[in-house]
mmCIF file of C-alpha atoms and ligand atoms in Angstrom:
data_model
loop_
_atom_site.group_PDB
_atom_site.id
_atom_site.type_symbol
_atom_site.label_atom_id
_atom_site.label_comp_id
_atom_site.label_asym_id
_atom_site.label_seq_id
_atom_site.Cartn_x
_atom_site.Cartn_y
_atom_site.Cartn_z
ATOM 1 C CA UNK A 542 0.000 0.000 0.000
ATOM 2 C CA UNK A 543 1.506 3.325 -1.096
ATOM 3 C CA UNK A 544 0.517 6.792 0.111
ATOM 4 C CA UNK A 545 0.788 9.509 -2.554
ATOM 5 C CA UNK A 546 1.029 13.191 -1.630
ATOM 6 C CA UNK A 547 0.736 16.188 -3.940
ATOM 7 C CA UNK A 548 1.162 19.844 -2.910
ATOM 8 C CA UNK A 549 3.067 21.411 -5.812
ATOM 9 C CA UNK A 550 0.553 24.125 -6.572
ATOM 10 C CA UNK A 551 -2.903 24.943 -5.243
ATOM 11 C CA UNK A 552 -4.330 21.499 -4.543
ATOM 12 C CA UNK A 553 -3.659 19.612 -1.316
ATOM 13 C CA UNK A 554 -4.036 15.958 -2.246
ATOM 14 C CA UNK A 555 -3.432 12.484 -0.863
ATOM 15 C CA UNK A 556 -4.223 9.042 -2.243
ATOM 16 C CA UNK A 557 -3.729 5.388 -1.407
ATOM 17 C CA UNK A 558 -2.605 3.024 -4.182
ATOM 18 C CA UNK A 559 -2.196 -0.747 -4.187
ATOM 19 C CA UNK A 560 -0.834 -2.600 -7.214
ATOM 20 C CA UNK A 561 -1.864 0.185 -9.582
ATOM 21 C CA UNK A 562 -5.392 0.448 -8.142
ATOM 22 C CA UNK A 563 -6.570 3.699 -6.620
ATOM 23 C CA UNK A 564 -8.099 2.834 -3.230
ATOM 24 C CA UNK A 565 -8.788 6.478 -2.399
ATOM 25 C CA UNK A 566 -8.002 9.883 -3.846
ATOM 26 C CA UNK A 567 -8.734 13.074 -1.938
ATOM 27 C CA UNK A 568 -8.168 16.495 -3.513
ATOM 28 C CA UNK A 569 -8.841 19.773 -1.738
ATOM 29 C CA UNK A 570 -8.562 22.683 -4.133
ATOM 30 C CA UNK A 571 -7.595 26.150 -2.946
ATOM 31 C CA UNK A 572 -9.201 27.731 -5.972
ATOM 32 C CA UNK A 573 -11.812 29.596 -3.918
ATOM 33 C CA UNK A 574 -9.042 31.345 -2.002
ATOM 34 C CA UNK A 575 -7.565 32.782 -5.170
ATOM 35 C CA UNK A 576 -10.614 33.936 -7.085
ATOM 36 C CA UNK A 577 -10.377 37.474 -5.722
ATOM 37 C CA UNK A 578 -6.689 37.659 -6.757
ATOM 38 C CA UNK A 579 -7.260 36.149 -10.226
ATOM 39 C CA UNK A 580 -4.304 33.820 -9.631
ATOM 40 C CA UNK A 581 -2.334 31.919 -7.006
ATOM 41 C CA UNK A 582 -0.622 33.736 -4.129
ATOM 42 C CA UNK A 583 2.257 31.405 -3.151
ATOM 43 C CA UNK A 584 2.489 32.409 0.520
ATOM 44 C CA UNK A 585 -1.245 31.890 1.076
ATOM 45 C CA UNK A 586 -1.062 28.574 -0.766
ATOM 46 C CA UNK A 587 1.764 27.216 1.426
ATOM 47 C CA UNK A 588 -0.061 28.168 4.595
ATOM 48 C CA UNK A 589 -3.218 26.461 3.421
ATOM 49 C CA UNK A 590 -1.273 23.289 2.585
ATOM 50 C CA UNK A 591 0.127 23.347 6.132
ATOM 51 C CA UNK A 592 -3.369 23.600 7.611
ATOM 52 C CA UNK A 593 -4.734 20.811 5.433
ATOM 53 C CA UNK A 594 -2.043 18.218 4.874
ATOM 54 C CA UNK A 595 -2.703 16.124 7.966
ATOM 55 C CA UNK A 596 -6.486 16.229 7.480
ATOM 56 C CA UNK A 597 -6.255 15.225 3.817
ATOM 57 C CA UNK A 598 -3.852 12.346 4.510
ATOM 58 C CA UNK A 599 -6.115 11.047 7.290
ATOM 59 C CA UNK A 600 -9.104 11.313 4.974
ATOM 60 C CA UNK A 601 -7.323 9.356 2.218
ATOM 61 C CA UNK A 602 -6.309 6.601 4.654
ATOM 62 C CA UNK A 603 -9.764 6.400 6.169
ATOM 63 C CA UNK A 604 -11.555 6.276 2.790
ATOM 64 C CA UNK A 605 -9.222 3.459 1.734
ATOM 65 C CA UNK A 606 -9.820 1.713 5.064
ATOM 66 C CA UNK A 607 -6.086 1.552 5.634
ATOM 67 C CA UNK A 608 -4.144 2.135 8.842
ATOM 68 C CA UNK A 609 -0.976 4.197 8.659
ATOM 69 C CA UNK A 610 1.005 1.141 9.820
ATOM 70 C CA UNK A 611 -0.038 -0.750 6.674
ATOM 71 C CA UNK A 612 1.817 1.637 4.365
ATOM 72 C CA UNK A 613 4.778 0.067 2.572
ATOM 73 C CA UNK A 614 6.042 3.297 1.050
ATOM 74 C CA UNK A 615 5.358 6.974 0.459
ATOM 75 C CA UNK A 616 5.526 8.988 -2.746
ATOM 76 C CA UNK A 617 5.476 12.767 -2.764
ATOM 77 C CA UNK A 618 5.792 15.390 -5.475
ATOM 78 C CA UNK A 619 9.327 16.727 -5.370
ATOM 79 C CA UNK A 620 9.441 19.145 -8.354
ATOM 80 C CA UNK A 621 8.541 21.321 -10.177
ATOM 81 C CA UNK A 622 6.189 23.664 -8.361
ATOM 82 C CA UNK A 623 5.910 26.505 -5.871
ATOM 83 C CA UNK A 624 8.754 26.016 -3.437
ATOM 84 C CA UNK A 625 6.788 26.689 -0.244
ATOM 85 C CA UNK A 626 3.910 24.469 -1.355
ATOM 86 C CA UNK A 627 6.206 21.623 -2.413
ATOM 87 C CA UNK A 628 8.074 21.790 0.882
ATOM 88 C CA UNK A 629 4.916 21.227 2.908
ATOM 89 C CA UNK A 630 4.003 17.941 1.210
ATOM 90 C CA UNK A 631 7.540 16.714 0.685
ATOM 91 C CA UNK A 632 8.706 17.435 4.245
ATOM 92 C CA UNK A 633 5.550 15.886 5.663
ATOM 93 C CA UNK A 634 6.158 12.775 3.545
ATOM 94 C CA UNK A 635 9.783 12.632 4.598
ATOM 95 C CA UNK A 636 8.946 12.819 8.294
ATOM 96 C CA UNK A 637 6.202 10.206 7.960
ATOM 97 C CA UNK A 638 8.495 7.844 6.040
ATOM 98 C CA UNK A 639 11.158 8.267 8.719
ATOM 99 C CA UNK A 640 8.651 7.682 11.515
ATOM 100 C CA UNK A 641 7.241 4.563 9.860
ATOM 101 C CA UNK A 642 10.628 3.280 8.629
ATOM 102 C CA UNK A 643 9.293 2.930 5.090
ATOM 103 C CA UNK A 644 10.931 4.165 1.875
ATOM 104 C CA UNK A 645 10.136 7.544 0.340
ATOM 105 C CA UNK A 646 10.283 8.340 -3.340
ATOM 106 C CA UNK A 647 10.180 11.861 -4.797
ATOM 107 C CA UNK A 648 8.042 12.148 -7.911
ATOM 108 C CA UNK A 649 8.335 14.628 -10.767
ATOM 109 C CA UNK A 650 4.961 16.362 -11.063
ATOM 110 C CA UNK A 651 4.957 16.334 -14.870
ATOM 111 C CA UNK A 652 5.944 12.676 -15.123
ATOM 112 C CA UNK A 653 3.085 11.863 -12.787
ATOM 113 C CA UNK A 654 0.671 13.829 -15.010
ATOM 114 C CA UNK A 655 1.761 11.649 -17.952
ATOM 115 C CA UNK A 656 1.187 8.471 -15.925
ATOM 116 C CA UNK A 657 -2.262 9.686 -14.805
ATOM 117 C CA UNK A 658 -3.378 8.464 -18.247
ATOM 118 C CA UNK A 659 -2.293 4.910 -17.483
ATOM 119 C CA UNK A 660 -4.429 4.431 -14.367
ATOM 120 C CA UNK A 661 -6.677 1.436 -15.096
ATOM 121 C CA UNK A 662 -4.885 0.667 -18.374
ATOM 122 C CA UNK A 663 -1.479 -0.308 -19.675
ATOM 123 C CA UNK A 664 0.772 1.993 -21.690
ATOM 124 C CA UNK A 665 2.432 0.881 -24.880
ATOM 125 C CA UNK A 666 5.892 2.236 -25.655
ATOM 126 C CA UNK A 667 7.489 4.229 -27.140
ATOM 127 C CA UNK A 668 4.905 6.740 -25.991
ATOM 128 C CA UNK A 669 4.674 10.462 -26.658
ATOM 129 C CA UNK A 670 3.488 11.922 -23.341
ATOM 130 C CA UNK A 671 2.168 15.472 -23.325
ATOM 131 C CA UNK A 672 1.298 17.611 -20.300
ATOM 132 C CA UNK A 673 -0.950 20.613 -20.898
ATOM 133 C CA UNK A 674 -1.593 22.470 -17.668
ATOM 134 C CA UNK A 675 -1.668 25.849 -15.981
ATOM 135 C CA UNK A 676 2.006 25.831 -15.079
ATOM 136 C CA UNK A 677 3.472 23.690 -17.841
ATOM 137 C CA UNK A 678 3.195 22.614 -21.430
ATOM 138 C CA UNK A 679 5.679 19.884 -22.240
ATOM 139 C CA UNK A 680 6.116 16.769 -24.351
ATOM 140 C CA UNK A 681 8.217 13.716 -23.534
ATOM 141 C CA UNK A 682 9.238 10.549 -25.277
ATOM 142 C CA UNK A 683 8.586 7.906 -22.647
ATOM 143 C CA UNK A 684 9.907 4.368 -22.409
ATOM 144 C CA UNK A 685 8.867 2.822 -19.102
ATOM 145 C CA UNK A 686 10.279 5.091 -16.412
ATOM 146 C CA UNK A 687 12.636 6.920 -18.793
ATOM 147 C CA UNK A 688 11.503 10.392 -19.839
ATOM 148 C CA UNK A 689 13.172 12.509 -22.509
ATOM 149 C CA UNK A 690 11.926 16.081 -22.946
ATOM 150 C CA UNK A 691 11.221 16.741 -26.628
ATOM 151 C CA UNK A 692 9.375 20.065 -26.379
ATOM 152 C CA UNK A 693 8.446 22.515 -23.656
ATOM 153 C CA UNK A 694 7.025 25.979 -23.450
ATOM 154 C CA UNK A 695 9.414 28.879 -23.796
ATOM 155 C CA UNK A 696 7.060 31.259 -22.013
ATOM 156 C CA UNK A 697 3.424 30.840 -20.938
ATOM 157 C CA UNK A 698 1.754 27.457 -20.505
ATOM 158 C CA UNK A 699 -1.432 26.729 -22.459
ATOM 159 C CA UNK A 700 -3.636 26.851 -19.335
ATOM 160 C CA UNK A 701 -1.937 30.045 -18.213
ATOM 161 C CA UNK A 702 -2.827 31.704 -21.534
ATOM 162 C CA UNK A 703 -6.469 30.663 -21.061
ATOM 163 C CA UNK A 704 -6.392 31.934 -17.464
ATOM 164 C CA UNK A 705 -4.866 35.294 -18.383
ATOM 165 C CA UNK A 706 -7.269 35.962 -21.257
ATOM 166 C CA UNK A 707 -10.252 35.109 -19.038
ATOM 167 C CA UNK A 708 -8.855 37.397 -16.337
ATOM 168 C CA UNK A 709 -8.430 40.253 -18.807
ATOM 169 C CA UNK A 710 -12.075 39.795 -19.795
ATOM 170 C CA UNK A 711 -13.062 39.848 -16.120
ATOM 171 C CA UNK A 712 -14.569 36.363 -16.379
ATOM 172 C CA UNK A 713 -12.993 34.833 -13.261
ATOM 173 C CA UNK A 714 -10.434 32.230 -12.262
ATOM 174 C CA UNK A 715 -9.402 29.651 -13.329
ATOM 175 C CA UNK A 716 -10.101 30.672 -16.906
ATOM 176 C CA UNK A 717 -9.914 27.321 -18.725
ATOM 177 C CA UNK A 718 -13.300 25.922 -17.690
ATOM 178 C CA UNK A 719 -14.983 29.326 -18.098
ATOM 179 C CA UNK A 720 -13.597 29.735 -21.622
ATOM 180 C CA UNK A 721 -14.734 26.228 -22.542
ATOM 181 C CA UNK A 722 -18.257 26.921 -21.301
ATOM 182 C CA UNK A 723 -18.716 30.295 -23.026
ATOM 183 C CA UNK A 724 -17.115 29.061 -26.284
ATOM 184 C CA UNK A 725 -19.903 26.530 -26.843
ATOM 185 C CA UNK A 726 -21.793 27.561 -29.997
ATOM 186 C CA UNK A 727 -19.132 30.120 -30.985
ATOM 187 C CA UNK A 728 -17.445 30.191 -34.416
ATOM 188 C CA UNK A 729 -13.852 28.928 -33.903
ATOM 189 C CA UNK A 730 -12.695 30.664 -37.094
ATOM 190 C CA UNK A 731 -14.291 34.078 -36.494
ATOM 191 C CA UNK A 732 -10.897 35.345 -35.306
ATOM 192 C CA UNK A 733 -7.763 34.369 -37.153
ATOM 193 C CA UNK A 734 -5.139 33.325 -34.615
ATOM 194 C CA UNK A 735 -2.391 31.552 -36.539
ATOM 195 C CA UNK A 736 -0.537 28.561 -35.045
ATOM 196 C CA UNK A 737 3.011 29.859 -35.028
ATOM 197 C CA UNK A 738 6.317 28.039 -34.791
ATOM 198 C CA UNK A 739 9.242 29.669 -33.022
ATOM 199 C CA UNK A 740 11.612 31.593 -35.290
ATOM 200 C CA UNK A 741 14.511 29.238 -34.499
ATOM 201 C CA UNK A 742 12.531 26.348 -35.967
ATOM 202 C CA UNK A 743 12.333 24.477 -32.663
ATOM 203 C CA UNK A 744 9.207 22.525 -31.740
ATOM 204 C CA UNK A 745 8.947 24.172 -28.327
ATOM 205 C CA UNK A 746 5.591 25.637 -27.390
ATOM 206 C CA UNK A 747 5.027 29.369 -27.024
ATOM 207 C CA UNK A 748 1.787 30.943 -25.857
ATOM 208 C CA UNK A 749 2.766 34.487 -24.942
ATOM 209 C CA UNK A 750 2.400 35.785 -28.519
ATOM 210 C CA UNK A 751 -1.065 34.309 -28.869
ATOM 211 C CA UNK A 752 -2.039 35.657 -25.441
ATOM 212 C CA UNK A 753 -0.806 39.180 -26.301
ATOM 213 C CA UNK A 754 -2.660 39.088 -29.617
ATOM 214 C CA UNK A 755 -5.861 38.155 -27.761
ATOM 215 C CA UNK A 756 -5.325 40.846 -25.139
ATOM 216 C CA UNK A 757 -4.858 43.501 -27.843
ATOM 217 C CA UNK A 758 -8.239 42.526 -29.321
ATOM 218 C CA UNK A 759 -9.866 42.696 -25.868
ATOM 219 C CA UNK A 760 -8.456 46.199 -25.387
ATOM 220 C CA UNK A 761 -9.651 47.311 -28.816
ATOM 221 C CA UNK A 762 -13.115 45.831 -28.959
ATOM 222 C CA UNK A 763 -16.011 45.352 -26.569
ATOM 223 C CA UNK A 764 -16.677 41.644 -26.733
ATOM 224 C CA UNK A 765 -20.165 40.600 -25.712
ATOM 225 C CA UNK A 766 -22.796 37.998 -26.504
ATOM 226 C CA UNK A 767 -22.171 36.079 -29.741
ATOM 227 C CA UNK A 768 -19.003 38.071 -30.446
ATOM 228 C CA UNK A 769 -17.534 36.965 -27.090
ATOM 229 C CA UNK A 770 -18.476 33.363 -27.865
ATOM 230 C CA UNK A 771 -16.771 33.611 -31.273
ATOM 231 C CA UNK A 772 -13.690 35.174 -29.714
ATOM 232 C CA UNK A 773 -13.295 32.511 -27.037
ATOM 233 C CA UNK A 774 -14.084 29.644 -29.424
ATOM 234 C CA UNK A 775 -11.376 31.006 -31.742
ATOM 235 C CA UNK A 776 -8.877 31.449 -28.936
ATOM 236 C CA UNK A 777 -9.518 27.951 -27.576
ATOM 237 C CA UNK A 778 -9.180 26.552 -31.116
ATOM 238 C CA UNK A 779 -5.850 28.371 -31.520
ATOM 239 C CA UNK A 780 -4.504 27.055 -28.205
ATOM 240 C CA UNK A 781 -5.331 23.541 -29.386
ATOM 241 C CA UNK A 782 -4.041 24.191 -32.952
ATOM 242 C CA UNK A 783 -0.580 24.706 -31.541
ATOM 243 C CA UNK A 784 -0.702 21.437 -29.659
ATOM 244 C CA UNK A 785 -1.840 19.532 -32.755
ATOM 245 C CA UNK A 786 0.830 21.267 -34.855
ATOM 246 C CA UNK A 787 3.597 20.150 -32.461
ATOM 247 C CA UNK A 788 2.144 16.641 -32.183
ATOM 248 C CA UNK A 789 2.215 16.284 -35.976
ATOM 249 C CA UNK A 790 5.886 17.177 -36.098
ATOM 250 C CA UNK A 791 6.922 15.202 -33.005
ATOM 251 C CA UNK A 792 5.180 12.047 -34.217
ATOM 252 C CA UNK A 793 7.023 12.334 -37.566
ATOM 253 C CA UNK A 794 10.373 12.620 -35.805
ATOM 254 C CA UNK A 795 10.054 10.199 -32.884
ATOM 255 C CA UNK A 796 7.606 7.666 -34.324
ATOM 256 C CA UNK A 797 5.801 6.713 -31.097
ATOM 257 C CA UNK A 798 3.203 3.937 -31.106
ATOM 258 C CA UNK A 799 1.102 5.676 -28.485
ATOM 259 C CA UNK A 800 0.120 9.121 -27.317
ATOM 260 C CA UNK A 801 -0.962 10.390 -23.886
ATOM 261 C CA UNK A 802 -2.384 13.905 -23.471
ATOM 262 C CA UNK A 803 -2.693 14.931 -19.826
ATOM 263 C CA UNK A 804 -2.781 17.844 -17.356
ATOM 264 C CA UNK A 805 -5.485 20.272 -16.242
ATOM 265 C CA UNK A 806 -6.309 21.412 -19.790
ATOM 266 C CA UNK A 807 -6.767 17.813 -21.011
ATOM 267 C CA UNK A 808 -10.232 17.825 -19.458
ATOM 268 C CA UNK A 809 -11.236 20.257 -22.253
ATOM 269 C CA UNK A 810 -13.657 18.668 -24.727
ATOM 270 C CA UNK A 811 -12.340 20.553 -27.752
ATOM 271 C CA UNK A 812 -8.782 19.386 -27.003
ATOM 272 C CA UNK A 813 -9.959 15.796 -26.402
ATOM 273 C CA UNK A 814 -11.861 15.732 -29.686
ATOM 274 C CA UNK A 815 -9.018 17.123 -31.754
ATOM 275 C CA UNK A 816 -6.417 14.875 -30.147
ATOM 276 C CA UNK A 817 -8.670 11.834 -30.672
ATOM 277 C CA UNK A 818 -9.049 12.661 -34.368
ATOM 278 C CA UNK A 819 -5.308 13.188 -34.658
ATOM 279 C CA UNK A 820 -4.440 9.880 -32.962
ATOM 280 C CA UNK A 821 -6.908 8.059 -35.187
ATOM 281 C CA UNK A 822 -5.438 9.570 -38.340
ATOM 282 C CA UNK A 823 -1.940 8.464 -37.270
ATOM 283 C CA UNK A 824 -3.102 5.079 -35.957
ATOM 284 C CA UNK A 825 -1.690 5.847 -32.530
ATOM 285 C CA UNK A 826 -3.001 4.342 -29.323
ATOM 286 C CA UNK A 827 -4.446 7.264 -27.397
ATOM 287 C CA UNK A 828 -4.518 7.534 -23.611
ATOM 288 C CA UNK A 829 -6.496 10.383 -22.052
ATOM 289 C CA UNK A 830 -6.771 10.489 -18.261
ATOM 290 C CA UNK A 831 -10.138 10.047 -16.612
ATOM 291 C CA UNK A 832 -11.466 13.549 -16.012
ATOM 292 C CA UNK A 833 -10.913 13.304 -12.245
ATOM 293 C CA UNK A 834 -7.198 12.677 -12.879
ATOM 294 C CA UNK A 835 -6.630 15.565 -15.342
ATOM 295 C CA UNK A 836 -6.097 18.306 -12.762
ATOM 296 C CA UNK A 837 -3.623 18.017 -9.912
ATOM 297 C CA UNK A 838 -4.224 14.961 -7.725
ATOM 298 C CA UNK A 839 -2.252 12.502 -5.623
ATOM 299 C CA UNK A 840 -3.519 9.316 -7.274
ATOM 300 C CA UNK A 841 -1.115 9.946 -10.155
ATOM 301 C CA UNK A 842 1.720 10.577 -7.685
ATOM 302 C CA UNK A 843 1.070 7.354 -5.784
ATOM 303 C CA UNK A 844 0.569 5.468 -9.042
ATOM 304 C CA UNK A 845 3.926 6.488 -10.539
ATOM 305 C CA UNK A 846 5.545 6.393 -7.083
ATOM 306 C CA UNK A 847 4.635 2.737 -6.681
ATOM 307 C CA UNK A 848 6.368 1.921 -9.982
ATOM 308 C CA UNK A 849 9.431 3.924 -8.964
ATOM 309 C CA UNK A 850 9.621 2.219 -5.566
ATOM 310 C CA UNK A 851 9.351 -1.196 -7.235
ATOM 311 C CA UNK A 852 12.197 -0.193 -9.533
ATOM 312 C CA UNK A 853 14.304 0.593 -6.460
ATOM 313 C CA UNK A 854 14.119 4.384 -6.410
ATOM 314 C CA UNK A 855 14.613 5.840 -2.921
ATOM 315 C CA UNK A 856 15.087 9.305 -1.475
ATOM 316 C CA UNK A 857 17.766 9.998 1.071
ATOM 317 C CA UNK A 858 15.706 11.188 4.053
ATOM 318 C CA UNK A 859 18.609 13.286 5.263
ATOM 319 C CA UNK A 860 19.324 15.306 2.151
ATOM 320 C CA UNK A 861 17.630 18.378 0.805
ATOM 321 C CA UNK A 862 15.513 17.693 -2.276
ATOM 322 C CA UNK A 863 16.571 20.995 -3.771
ATOM 323 C CA UNK A 864 19.935 21.705 -5.374
ATOM 324 C CA UNK A 865 22.406 23.381 -3.043
ATOM 325 C CA UNK A 866 23.363 26.882 -4.078
ATOM 326 C CA UNK A 867 26.776 28.526 -3.856
ATOM 327 C CA UNK A 868 25.664 30.252 -0.675
ATOM 328 C CA UNK A 869 24.948 26.968 1.092
ATOM 329 C CA UNK A 870 28.201 25.266 0.090
ATOM 330 C CA UNK A 871 30.495 24.695 3.005
ATOM 331 C CA UNK A 872 27.503 24.530 5.319
ATOM 332 C CA UNK A 873 27.449 21.249 7.139
ATOM 333 C CA UNK A 874 25.098 18.688 5.601
ATOM 334 C CA UNK A 875 23.402 16.353 8.060
ATOM 335 C CA UNK A 876 24.170 12.731 7.491
ATOM 336 C CA UNK A 877 22.154 9.633 8.297
ATOM 337 C CA UNK A 878 24.622 8.639 11.007
HETATM 338 O O1 KG4 B 1326 -2.851 20.446 -13.993
HETATM 339 P P1 KG4 B 1326 -3.478 21.617 -13.322
HETATM 340 O O2 KG4 B 1326 -4.619 21.347 -12.360
HETATM 341 O O3 KG4 B 1326 -2.435 22.444 -12.527
HETATM 342 C C1 KG4 B 1326 -1.137 22.680 -12.978
HETATM 343 O O4 KG4 B 1326 -0.257 21.797 -12.774
HETATM 344 O O5 KG4 B 1326 -0.956 23.757 -13.592
HETATM 345 O O6 KG4 B 1326 -3.977 22.593 -14.481
HETATM 346 C C2 KG4 B 1326 -4.692 23.780 -14.223
HETATM 347 C C3 KG4 B 1326 -5.031 24.449 -15.558
HETATM 348 C C4 KG4 B 1326 -5.567 25.863 -15.404
HETATM 349 O O7 KG4 B 1326 -4.856 26.719 -16.271
HETATM 350 C C5 KG4 B 1326 -7.016 25.746 -15.834
HETATM 351 O O8 KG4 B 1326 -7.535 26.915 -16.427
HETATM 352 C C6 KG4 B 1326 -6.945 24.606 -16.840
HETATM 353 O O9 KG4 B 1326 -6.042 23.703 -16.250
HETATM 354 N N1 KG4 B 1326 -8.258 23.991 -17.075
HETATM 355 C C7 KG4 B 1326 -8.901 23.972 -18.269
HETATM 356 C C8 KG4 B 1326 -10.172 23.368 -18.038
HETATM 357 N N2 KG4 B 1326 -10.241 23.025 -16.721
HETATM 358 C C9 KG4 B 1326 -9.065 23.415 -16.139
HETATM 359 N N3 KG4 B 1326 -8.529 24.423 -19.475
HETATM 360 C C10 KG4 B 1326 -9.406 24.272 -20.478
HETATM 361 N N4 KG4 B 1326 -10.627 23.714 -20.351
HETATM 362 C C11 KG4 B 1326 -11.045 23.254 -19.152
HETATM 363 N N5 KG4 B 1326 -12.262 22.723 -19.028
HETATM 364 ZN ZN1 ZN B 1327 -0.241 19.839 -12.556
#
């Protein structure tokens, strides 16, 4: 039985996993806290994680009907994320692992998003794994537990672009679900947002140009009613166009047999439809996460963590998970002795 813990951003989450099965998955979102700010405030987020972590872990154990003494290992998100938020979950996990004398494994948040699509199924490899979220847009070639980055965003993430455009329109936070809802019935080609490649020819993602173009239109024109629907349908289409454009090119180069599209934005119906059509046209096996595993959750952390633990991955409970800087060199490092 593995306990998974996720606190990299604004969800406090814990889950219990056994042999790839999710016995419980508890997610407490902080989204309500950040509506008035239109985005996450890191200090507030860390404090909320601190208040909630114990309660959420207890809830996950109790829903799974598992006692803490039955845990064989702990998996916690180690990077990337907000440093204060990460530290809450990771330090909690470290202390619990030490107290229980069970191994701890640190999990990469983006790798766990990719593996969220395997829950209840079995991946085929080589797999092109894509994460489309509020903090990240990245693509990996995946072979078992080996991940090779093949594209990542140079600036904004796809979800971030949706969030910022919705904020500029005064529609609320987070923007992705609001944009999806309003865009229904809109004309996705009413506004011409081209899917651009970077000037250096790389296949990295870039959403800041598209976002700025959208913001200029918002500043120029009063968008209401059908016109607002058309605008958001076009913007959503353009966000997805870029993903499809990169997928086309990456599939040509890396020749995967399967494709996984994951992360908070992968709950979006327009993205799911387009990606499904694309996978079909290329005869790729497509894995989309169940909707409850698209956004941040700990089931994906426990799920990948269990595989990592089985493969022998272990964290040193006495080392810092974060790289030491020049300033800290020469400072005594605690050792397990
Ligand atoms: O994976 P996630 O929960 O957190 C990060 O790791 O970033 O992703 C959150 C992102 C936000 O930008 C949010 O606007 C977006 O996912 N999102 C959506 C939808 N629901 C959430 N984007 C488009 N359509 C949705 N229905
Ligand atoms: Zn995430």
